[in-house]
Short mmCIF file of C-alpha atoms and ligand atoms in Angstrom, two decimals:
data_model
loop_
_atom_site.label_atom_id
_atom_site.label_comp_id
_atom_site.label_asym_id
_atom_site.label_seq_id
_atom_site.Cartn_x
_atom_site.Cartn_y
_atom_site.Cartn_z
CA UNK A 25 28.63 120.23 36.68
CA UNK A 26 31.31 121.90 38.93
CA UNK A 27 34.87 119.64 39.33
CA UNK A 28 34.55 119.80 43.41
CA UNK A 29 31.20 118.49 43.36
CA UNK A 30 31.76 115.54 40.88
CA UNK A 31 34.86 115.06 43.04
CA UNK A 32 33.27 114.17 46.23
CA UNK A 33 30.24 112.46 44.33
CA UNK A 34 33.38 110.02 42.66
CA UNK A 35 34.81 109.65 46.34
CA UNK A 36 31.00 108.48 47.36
CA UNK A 37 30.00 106.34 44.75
CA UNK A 38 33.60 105.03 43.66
CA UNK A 39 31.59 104.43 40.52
CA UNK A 40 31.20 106.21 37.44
CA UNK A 41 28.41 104.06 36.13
CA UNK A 42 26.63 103.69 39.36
CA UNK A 43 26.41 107.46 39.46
CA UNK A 44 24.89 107.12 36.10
CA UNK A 45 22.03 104.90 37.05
CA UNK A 46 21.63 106.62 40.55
CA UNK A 47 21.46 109.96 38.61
CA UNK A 48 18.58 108.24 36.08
CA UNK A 49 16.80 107.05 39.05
CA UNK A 50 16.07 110.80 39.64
CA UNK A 51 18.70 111.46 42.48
CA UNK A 52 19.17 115.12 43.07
CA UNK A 53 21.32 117.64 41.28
CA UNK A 54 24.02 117.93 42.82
CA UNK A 55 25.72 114.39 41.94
CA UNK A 56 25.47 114.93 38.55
CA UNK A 57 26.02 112.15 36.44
CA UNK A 58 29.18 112.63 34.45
CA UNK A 59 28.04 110.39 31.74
CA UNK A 60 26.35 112.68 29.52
CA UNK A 61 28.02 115.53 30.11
CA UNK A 62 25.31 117.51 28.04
CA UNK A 63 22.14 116.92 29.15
CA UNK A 64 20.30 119.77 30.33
CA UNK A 65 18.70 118.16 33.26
CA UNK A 66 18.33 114.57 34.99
CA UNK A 67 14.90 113.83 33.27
CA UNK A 68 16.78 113.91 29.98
CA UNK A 69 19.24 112.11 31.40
CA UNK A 70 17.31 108.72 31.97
CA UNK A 71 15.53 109.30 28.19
CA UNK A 72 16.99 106.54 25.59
CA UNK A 73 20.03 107.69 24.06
CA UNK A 74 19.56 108.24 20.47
CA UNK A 75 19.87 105.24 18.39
CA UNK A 76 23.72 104.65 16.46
CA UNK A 77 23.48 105.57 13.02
CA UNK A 78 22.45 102.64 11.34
CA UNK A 79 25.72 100.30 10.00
CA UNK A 80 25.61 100.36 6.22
CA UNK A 81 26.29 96.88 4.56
CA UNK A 82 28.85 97.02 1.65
CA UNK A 83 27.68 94.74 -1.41
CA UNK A 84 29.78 94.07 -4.28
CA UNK A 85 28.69 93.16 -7.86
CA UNK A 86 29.88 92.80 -10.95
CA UNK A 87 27.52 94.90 -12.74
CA UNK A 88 28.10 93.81 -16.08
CA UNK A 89 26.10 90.68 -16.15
CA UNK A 90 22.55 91.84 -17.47
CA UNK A 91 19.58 91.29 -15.93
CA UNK A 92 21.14 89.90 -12.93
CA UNK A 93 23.61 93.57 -12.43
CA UNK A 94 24.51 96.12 -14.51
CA UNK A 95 24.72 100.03 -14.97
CA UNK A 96 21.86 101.79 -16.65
CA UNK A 97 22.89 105.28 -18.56
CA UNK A 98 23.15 106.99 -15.71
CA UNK A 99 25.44 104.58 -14.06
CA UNK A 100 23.41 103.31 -11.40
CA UNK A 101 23.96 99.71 -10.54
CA UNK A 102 20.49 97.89 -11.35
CA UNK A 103 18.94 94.65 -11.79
CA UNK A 104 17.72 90.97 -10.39
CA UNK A 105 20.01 90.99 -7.95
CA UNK A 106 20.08 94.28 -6.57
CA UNK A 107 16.38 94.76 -5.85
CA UNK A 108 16.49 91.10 -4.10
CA UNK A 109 19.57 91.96 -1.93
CA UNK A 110 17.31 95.62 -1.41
CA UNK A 111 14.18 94.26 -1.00
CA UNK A 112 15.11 91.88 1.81
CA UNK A 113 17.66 94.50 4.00
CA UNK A 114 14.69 96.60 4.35
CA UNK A 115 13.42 93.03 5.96
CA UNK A 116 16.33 92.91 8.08
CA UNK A 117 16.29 96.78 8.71
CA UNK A 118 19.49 97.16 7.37
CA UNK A 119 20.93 99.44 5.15
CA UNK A 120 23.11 98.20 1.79
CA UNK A 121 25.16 100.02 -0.77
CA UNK A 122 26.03 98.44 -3.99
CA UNK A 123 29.41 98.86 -5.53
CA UNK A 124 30.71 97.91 -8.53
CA UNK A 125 33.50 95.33 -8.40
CA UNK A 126 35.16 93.02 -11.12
CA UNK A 127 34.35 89.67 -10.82
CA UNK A 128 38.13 89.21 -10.51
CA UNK A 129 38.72 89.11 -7.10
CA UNK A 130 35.84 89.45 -5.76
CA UNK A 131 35.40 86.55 -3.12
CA UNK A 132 38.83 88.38 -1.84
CA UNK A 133 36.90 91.42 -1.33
CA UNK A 134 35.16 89.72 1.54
CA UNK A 135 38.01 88.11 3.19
CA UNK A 136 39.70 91.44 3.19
CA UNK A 137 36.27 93.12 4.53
CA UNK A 138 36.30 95.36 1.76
CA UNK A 139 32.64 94.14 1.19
CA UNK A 140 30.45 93.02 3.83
CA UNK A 141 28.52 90.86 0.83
CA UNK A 142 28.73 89.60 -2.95
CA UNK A 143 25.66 89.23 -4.55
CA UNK A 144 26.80 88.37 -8.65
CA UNK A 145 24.95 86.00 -9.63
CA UNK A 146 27.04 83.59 -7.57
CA UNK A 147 26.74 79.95 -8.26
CA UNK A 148 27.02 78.17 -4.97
CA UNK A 149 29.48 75.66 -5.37
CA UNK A 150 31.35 73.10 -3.05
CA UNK A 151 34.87 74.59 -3.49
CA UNK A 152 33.44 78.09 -3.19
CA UNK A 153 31.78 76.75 0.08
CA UNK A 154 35.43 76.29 1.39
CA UNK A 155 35.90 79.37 1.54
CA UNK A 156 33.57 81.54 1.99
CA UNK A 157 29.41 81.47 3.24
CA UNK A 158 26.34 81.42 1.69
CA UNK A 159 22.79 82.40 2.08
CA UNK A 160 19.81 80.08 1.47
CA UNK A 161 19.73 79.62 -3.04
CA UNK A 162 17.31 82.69 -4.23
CA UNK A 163 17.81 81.63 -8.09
CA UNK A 164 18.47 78.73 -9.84
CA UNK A 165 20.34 78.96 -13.17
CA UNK A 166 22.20 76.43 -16.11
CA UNK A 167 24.79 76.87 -18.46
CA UNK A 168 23.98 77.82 -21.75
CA UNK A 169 26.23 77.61 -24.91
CA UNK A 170 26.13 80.84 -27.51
CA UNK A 171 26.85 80.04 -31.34
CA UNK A 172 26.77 81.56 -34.09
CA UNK A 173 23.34 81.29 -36.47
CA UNK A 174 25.13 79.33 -38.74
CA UNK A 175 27.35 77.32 -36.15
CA UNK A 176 27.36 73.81 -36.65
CA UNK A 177 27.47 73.08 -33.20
CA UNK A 178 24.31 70.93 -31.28
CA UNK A 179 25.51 70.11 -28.12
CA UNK A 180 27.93 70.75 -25.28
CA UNK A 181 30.41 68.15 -26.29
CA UNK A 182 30.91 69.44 -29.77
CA UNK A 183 33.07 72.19 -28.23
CA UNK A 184 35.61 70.08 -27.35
CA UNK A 185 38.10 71.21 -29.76
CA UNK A 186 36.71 74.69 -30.09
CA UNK A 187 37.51 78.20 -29.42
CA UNK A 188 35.46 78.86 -26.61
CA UNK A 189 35.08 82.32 -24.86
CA UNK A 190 34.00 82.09 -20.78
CA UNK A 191 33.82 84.72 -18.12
CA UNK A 192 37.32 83.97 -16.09
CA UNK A 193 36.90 82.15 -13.17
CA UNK A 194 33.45 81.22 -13.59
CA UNK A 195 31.40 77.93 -13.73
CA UNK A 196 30.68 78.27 -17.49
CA UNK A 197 35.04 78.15 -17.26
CA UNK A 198 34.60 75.24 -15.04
CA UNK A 199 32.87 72.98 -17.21
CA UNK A 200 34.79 73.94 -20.42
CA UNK A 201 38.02 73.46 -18.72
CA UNK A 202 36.63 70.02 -17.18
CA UNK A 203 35.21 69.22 -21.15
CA UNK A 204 38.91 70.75 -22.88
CA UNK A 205 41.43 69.52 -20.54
CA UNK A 206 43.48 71.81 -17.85
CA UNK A 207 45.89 72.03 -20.40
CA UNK A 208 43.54 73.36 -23.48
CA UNK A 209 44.59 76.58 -24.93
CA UNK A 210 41.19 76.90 -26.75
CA UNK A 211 39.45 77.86 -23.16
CA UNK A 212 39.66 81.72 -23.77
CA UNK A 213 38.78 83.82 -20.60
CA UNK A 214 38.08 87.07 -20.50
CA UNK A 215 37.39 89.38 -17.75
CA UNK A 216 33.08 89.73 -18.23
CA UNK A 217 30.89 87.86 -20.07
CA UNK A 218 29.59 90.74 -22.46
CA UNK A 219 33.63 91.24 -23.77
CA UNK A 220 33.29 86.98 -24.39
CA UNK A 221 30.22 87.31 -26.49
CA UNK A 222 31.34 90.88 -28.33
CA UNK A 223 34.48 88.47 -29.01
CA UNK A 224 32.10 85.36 -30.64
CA UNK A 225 30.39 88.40 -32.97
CA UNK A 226 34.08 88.95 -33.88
CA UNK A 227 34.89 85.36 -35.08
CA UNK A 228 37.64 85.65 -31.73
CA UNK A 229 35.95 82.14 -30.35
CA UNK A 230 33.12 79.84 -32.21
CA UNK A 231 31.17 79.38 -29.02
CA UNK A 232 30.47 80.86 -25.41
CA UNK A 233 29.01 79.30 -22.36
CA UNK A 234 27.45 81.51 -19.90
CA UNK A 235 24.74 81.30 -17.22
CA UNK A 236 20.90 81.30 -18.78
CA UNK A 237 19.78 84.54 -17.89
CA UNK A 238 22.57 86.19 -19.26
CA UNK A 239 23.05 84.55 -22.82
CA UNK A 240 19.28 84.57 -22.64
CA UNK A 241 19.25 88.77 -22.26
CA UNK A 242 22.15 89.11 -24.08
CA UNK A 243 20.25 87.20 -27.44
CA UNK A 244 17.49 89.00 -27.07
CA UNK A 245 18.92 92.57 -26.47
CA UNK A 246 21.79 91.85 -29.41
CA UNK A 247 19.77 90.93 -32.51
CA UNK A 248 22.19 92.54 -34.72
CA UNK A 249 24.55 89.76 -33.75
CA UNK A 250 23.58 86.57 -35.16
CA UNK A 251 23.49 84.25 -32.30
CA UNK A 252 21.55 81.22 -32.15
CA UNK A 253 21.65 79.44 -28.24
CA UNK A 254 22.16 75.89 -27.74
CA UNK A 255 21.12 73.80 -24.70
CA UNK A 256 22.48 70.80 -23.62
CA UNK A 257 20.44 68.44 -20.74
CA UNK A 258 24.29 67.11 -19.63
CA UNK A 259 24.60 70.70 -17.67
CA UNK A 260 24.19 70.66 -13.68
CA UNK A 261 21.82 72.82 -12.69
CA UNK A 262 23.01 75.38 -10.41
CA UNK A 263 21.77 77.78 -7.67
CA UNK A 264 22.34 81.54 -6.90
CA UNK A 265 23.46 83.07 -3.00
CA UNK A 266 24.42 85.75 -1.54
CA UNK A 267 27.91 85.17 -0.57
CA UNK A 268 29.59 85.92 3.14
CA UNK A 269 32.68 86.06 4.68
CA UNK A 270 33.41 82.81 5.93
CA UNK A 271 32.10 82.67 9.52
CA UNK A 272 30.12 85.91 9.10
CA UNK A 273 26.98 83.74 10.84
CA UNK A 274 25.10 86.80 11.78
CA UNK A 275 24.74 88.76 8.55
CA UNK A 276 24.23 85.02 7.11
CA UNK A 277 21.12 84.68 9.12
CA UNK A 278 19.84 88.48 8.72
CA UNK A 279 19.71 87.71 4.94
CA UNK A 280 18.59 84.27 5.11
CA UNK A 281 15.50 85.50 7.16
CA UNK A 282 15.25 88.10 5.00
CA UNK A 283 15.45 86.13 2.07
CA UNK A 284 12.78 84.09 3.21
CA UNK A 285 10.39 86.96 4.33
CA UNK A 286 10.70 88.15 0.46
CA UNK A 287 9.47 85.09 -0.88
CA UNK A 288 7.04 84.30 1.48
CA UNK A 289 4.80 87.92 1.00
CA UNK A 290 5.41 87.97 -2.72
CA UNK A 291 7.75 90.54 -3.05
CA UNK A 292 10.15 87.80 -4.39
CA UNK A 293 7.79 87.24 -7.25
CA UNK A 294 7.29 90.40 -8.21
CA UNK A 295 10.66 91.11 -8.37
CA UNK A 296 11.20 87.90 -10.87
CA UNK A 297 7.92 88.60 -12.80
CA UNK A 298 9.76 91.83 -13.37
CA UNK A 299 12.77 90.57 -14.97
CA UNK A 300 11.38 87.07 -16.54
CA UNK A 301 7.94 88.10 -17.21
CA UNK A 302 6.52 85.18 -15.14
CA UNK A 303 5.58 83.68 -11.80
CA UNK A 304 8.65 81.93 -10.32
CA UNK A 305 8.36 77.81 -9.66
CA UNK A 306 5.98 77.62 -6.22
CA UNK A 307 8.21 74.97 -4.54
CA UNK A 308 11.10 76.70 -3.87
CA UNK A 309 10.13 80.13 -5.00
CA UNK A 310 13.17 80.63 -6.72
CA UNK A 311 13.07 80.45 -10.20
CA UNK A 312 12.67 77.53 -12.71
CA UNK A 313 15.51 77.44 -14.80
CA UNK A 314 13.33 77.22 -18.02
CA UNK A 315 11.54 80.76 -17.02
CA UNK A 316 14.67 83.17 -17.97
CA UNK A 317 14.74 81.24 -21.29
CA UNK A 318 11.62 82.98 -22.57
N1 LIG B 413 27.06 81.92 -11.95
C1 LIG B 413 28.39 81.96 -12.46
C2 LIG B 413 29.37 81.71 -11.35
O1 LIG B 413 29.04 81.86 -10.22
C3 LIG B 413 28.73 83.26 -13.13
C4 LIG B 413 28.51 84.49 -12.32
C5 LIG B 413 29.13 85.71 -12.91
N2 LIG B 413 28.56 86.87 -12.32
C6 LIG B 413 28.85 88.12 -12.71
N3 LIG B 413 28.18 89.12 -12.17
N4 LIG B 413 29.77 88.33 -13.59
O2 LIG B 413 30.48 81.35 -11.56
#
């Protein structure tokens, strides 16, 4: 386009964008459009510009909470989790990247927008509620307490005056700093659940509590270690979501639609059969607590 010409088309239409749509309306050459400045002709012009490149959703996980997240040999971030939060953005046509993140800090991650999500095998809770958003529950979990084979130990209260290892900042803390006392030096927290239990085979603590699935996998993957688990009716059952920055309503509702797309064409329960071997309870197609336990 030549400057005189877009000049006196400017002076005529005293609109840029009213050129535009006059120019896509098929009006001739010479008022070109300056809006895109590169298009051969006025046919290509009025074509659909090509779509953004799609927005990639950051996820963070702390992948070291087997089967729920956690880095196969070649360091990809697999598991429970990540093939729900996968299966339903392809529902929501949207794209996600996982990245590792300790569990320290990582509700922060969202306030600071460093992740878009947290999917961690998050327990929704009240006081987490406060402060940040959740999607619709996709798992429900308990607390389970790790021992020792030859632990003396039955139930929940009998670690009241024990050394008992928790992931920091977790609901398995929760309950053993509720049980202990605020003031209990015998709570020991460390930073993941695997360093707790590697510190139980040590003789560091006499007990660990820990979601289900994980004590569950852990057990089962660890026979060298000499656990035996204990379970204990006075636990609250919980429930897993996908966690938001507070207020982030829209990516909320993708999910949450997603979410519910996933369980309603199966590909929900084929993702649990996957990890926990079996059908997940009908009712709420999340998972009965009793199924990771096999
Ligand atoms: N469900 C428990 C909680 O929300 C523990 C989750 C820990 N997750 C993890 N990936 N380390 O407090």
């Amino acid at each position: 386009m030549t400057q005189p010409s877009t000049r006196r088309f400017l002076k005529f239409s005293g609109l840029i964008l009213a050129g535009f749509i006059l120019s896509a309306c098929g009006k001739k050459a010479d008022a070109p459009a300056p809006v895109p400045a590169s298009a051969p002709d006025a046919a290509s012009a009025a074509a659909a510009p090509p779509p953004p490149p799609a927005k990639v959703y950051v996820v963070g996980t702390d992948a070291a909470y087997a089967p729920f997240e956690s880095q196969n040999e070649k360091g990809d971030i697999v598991g429970f989790d990540i093939d729900v939060v996968t299966a339903v953005a392809q529902k929501a046509g949207v794209e996600v990247k996982f990245i590792n993140t300790p569990w320290e800090g990582i509700f922060n991650t969202l306030t600071q927008g460093d992740r878009d999500l947290v999917v961690s095998a998050v327990t929704i809770t009240d006081e987490r509620k406060q402060t940040m958003d959740f999607s619709t529950p996709y798992f429900d979990a308990y607390q389970l307490i790790a021992v020792k084979a030859n632990s003396k130990v039955t139930k929940f209260a009998d670690l009241k005056k024990l050394k008992v290892g928790v992931q920091n900042g977790t609901t398995g803390d929760e309950v053993v700093t509720k049980l202990q006392g605020k003031t209990s030096t015998n709570v020991k927290r460390f930073e993941s659940t695997p360093i707790a239990l590697k510190e139980l085979e040590a003789g560091g603590v006499e007990a660990v509590v820990a979601d289900n699935g994980v004590i569950v996998n852990y057990v089962a993957n660890n026979a060298g270690s000499q656990f035996k688990i204990v379970s204990d009716k006075s636990f609250t059952p919980e429930q897993y979501g996908i966690a938001f920055k507070k207020g982030n309503t829209e990516l909320q509702e993708k999910f949450n639609k997603g979410l519910a797309d996933i369980k309603a064409d199966g590909t929900y329960a084929t993702i649990y059969k996957k990890y926990f071997g079996e059908a997940p309870a009908a009712a709420a197609a999340s998972a009965p607590a009793s199924a990771a336990s096999q």
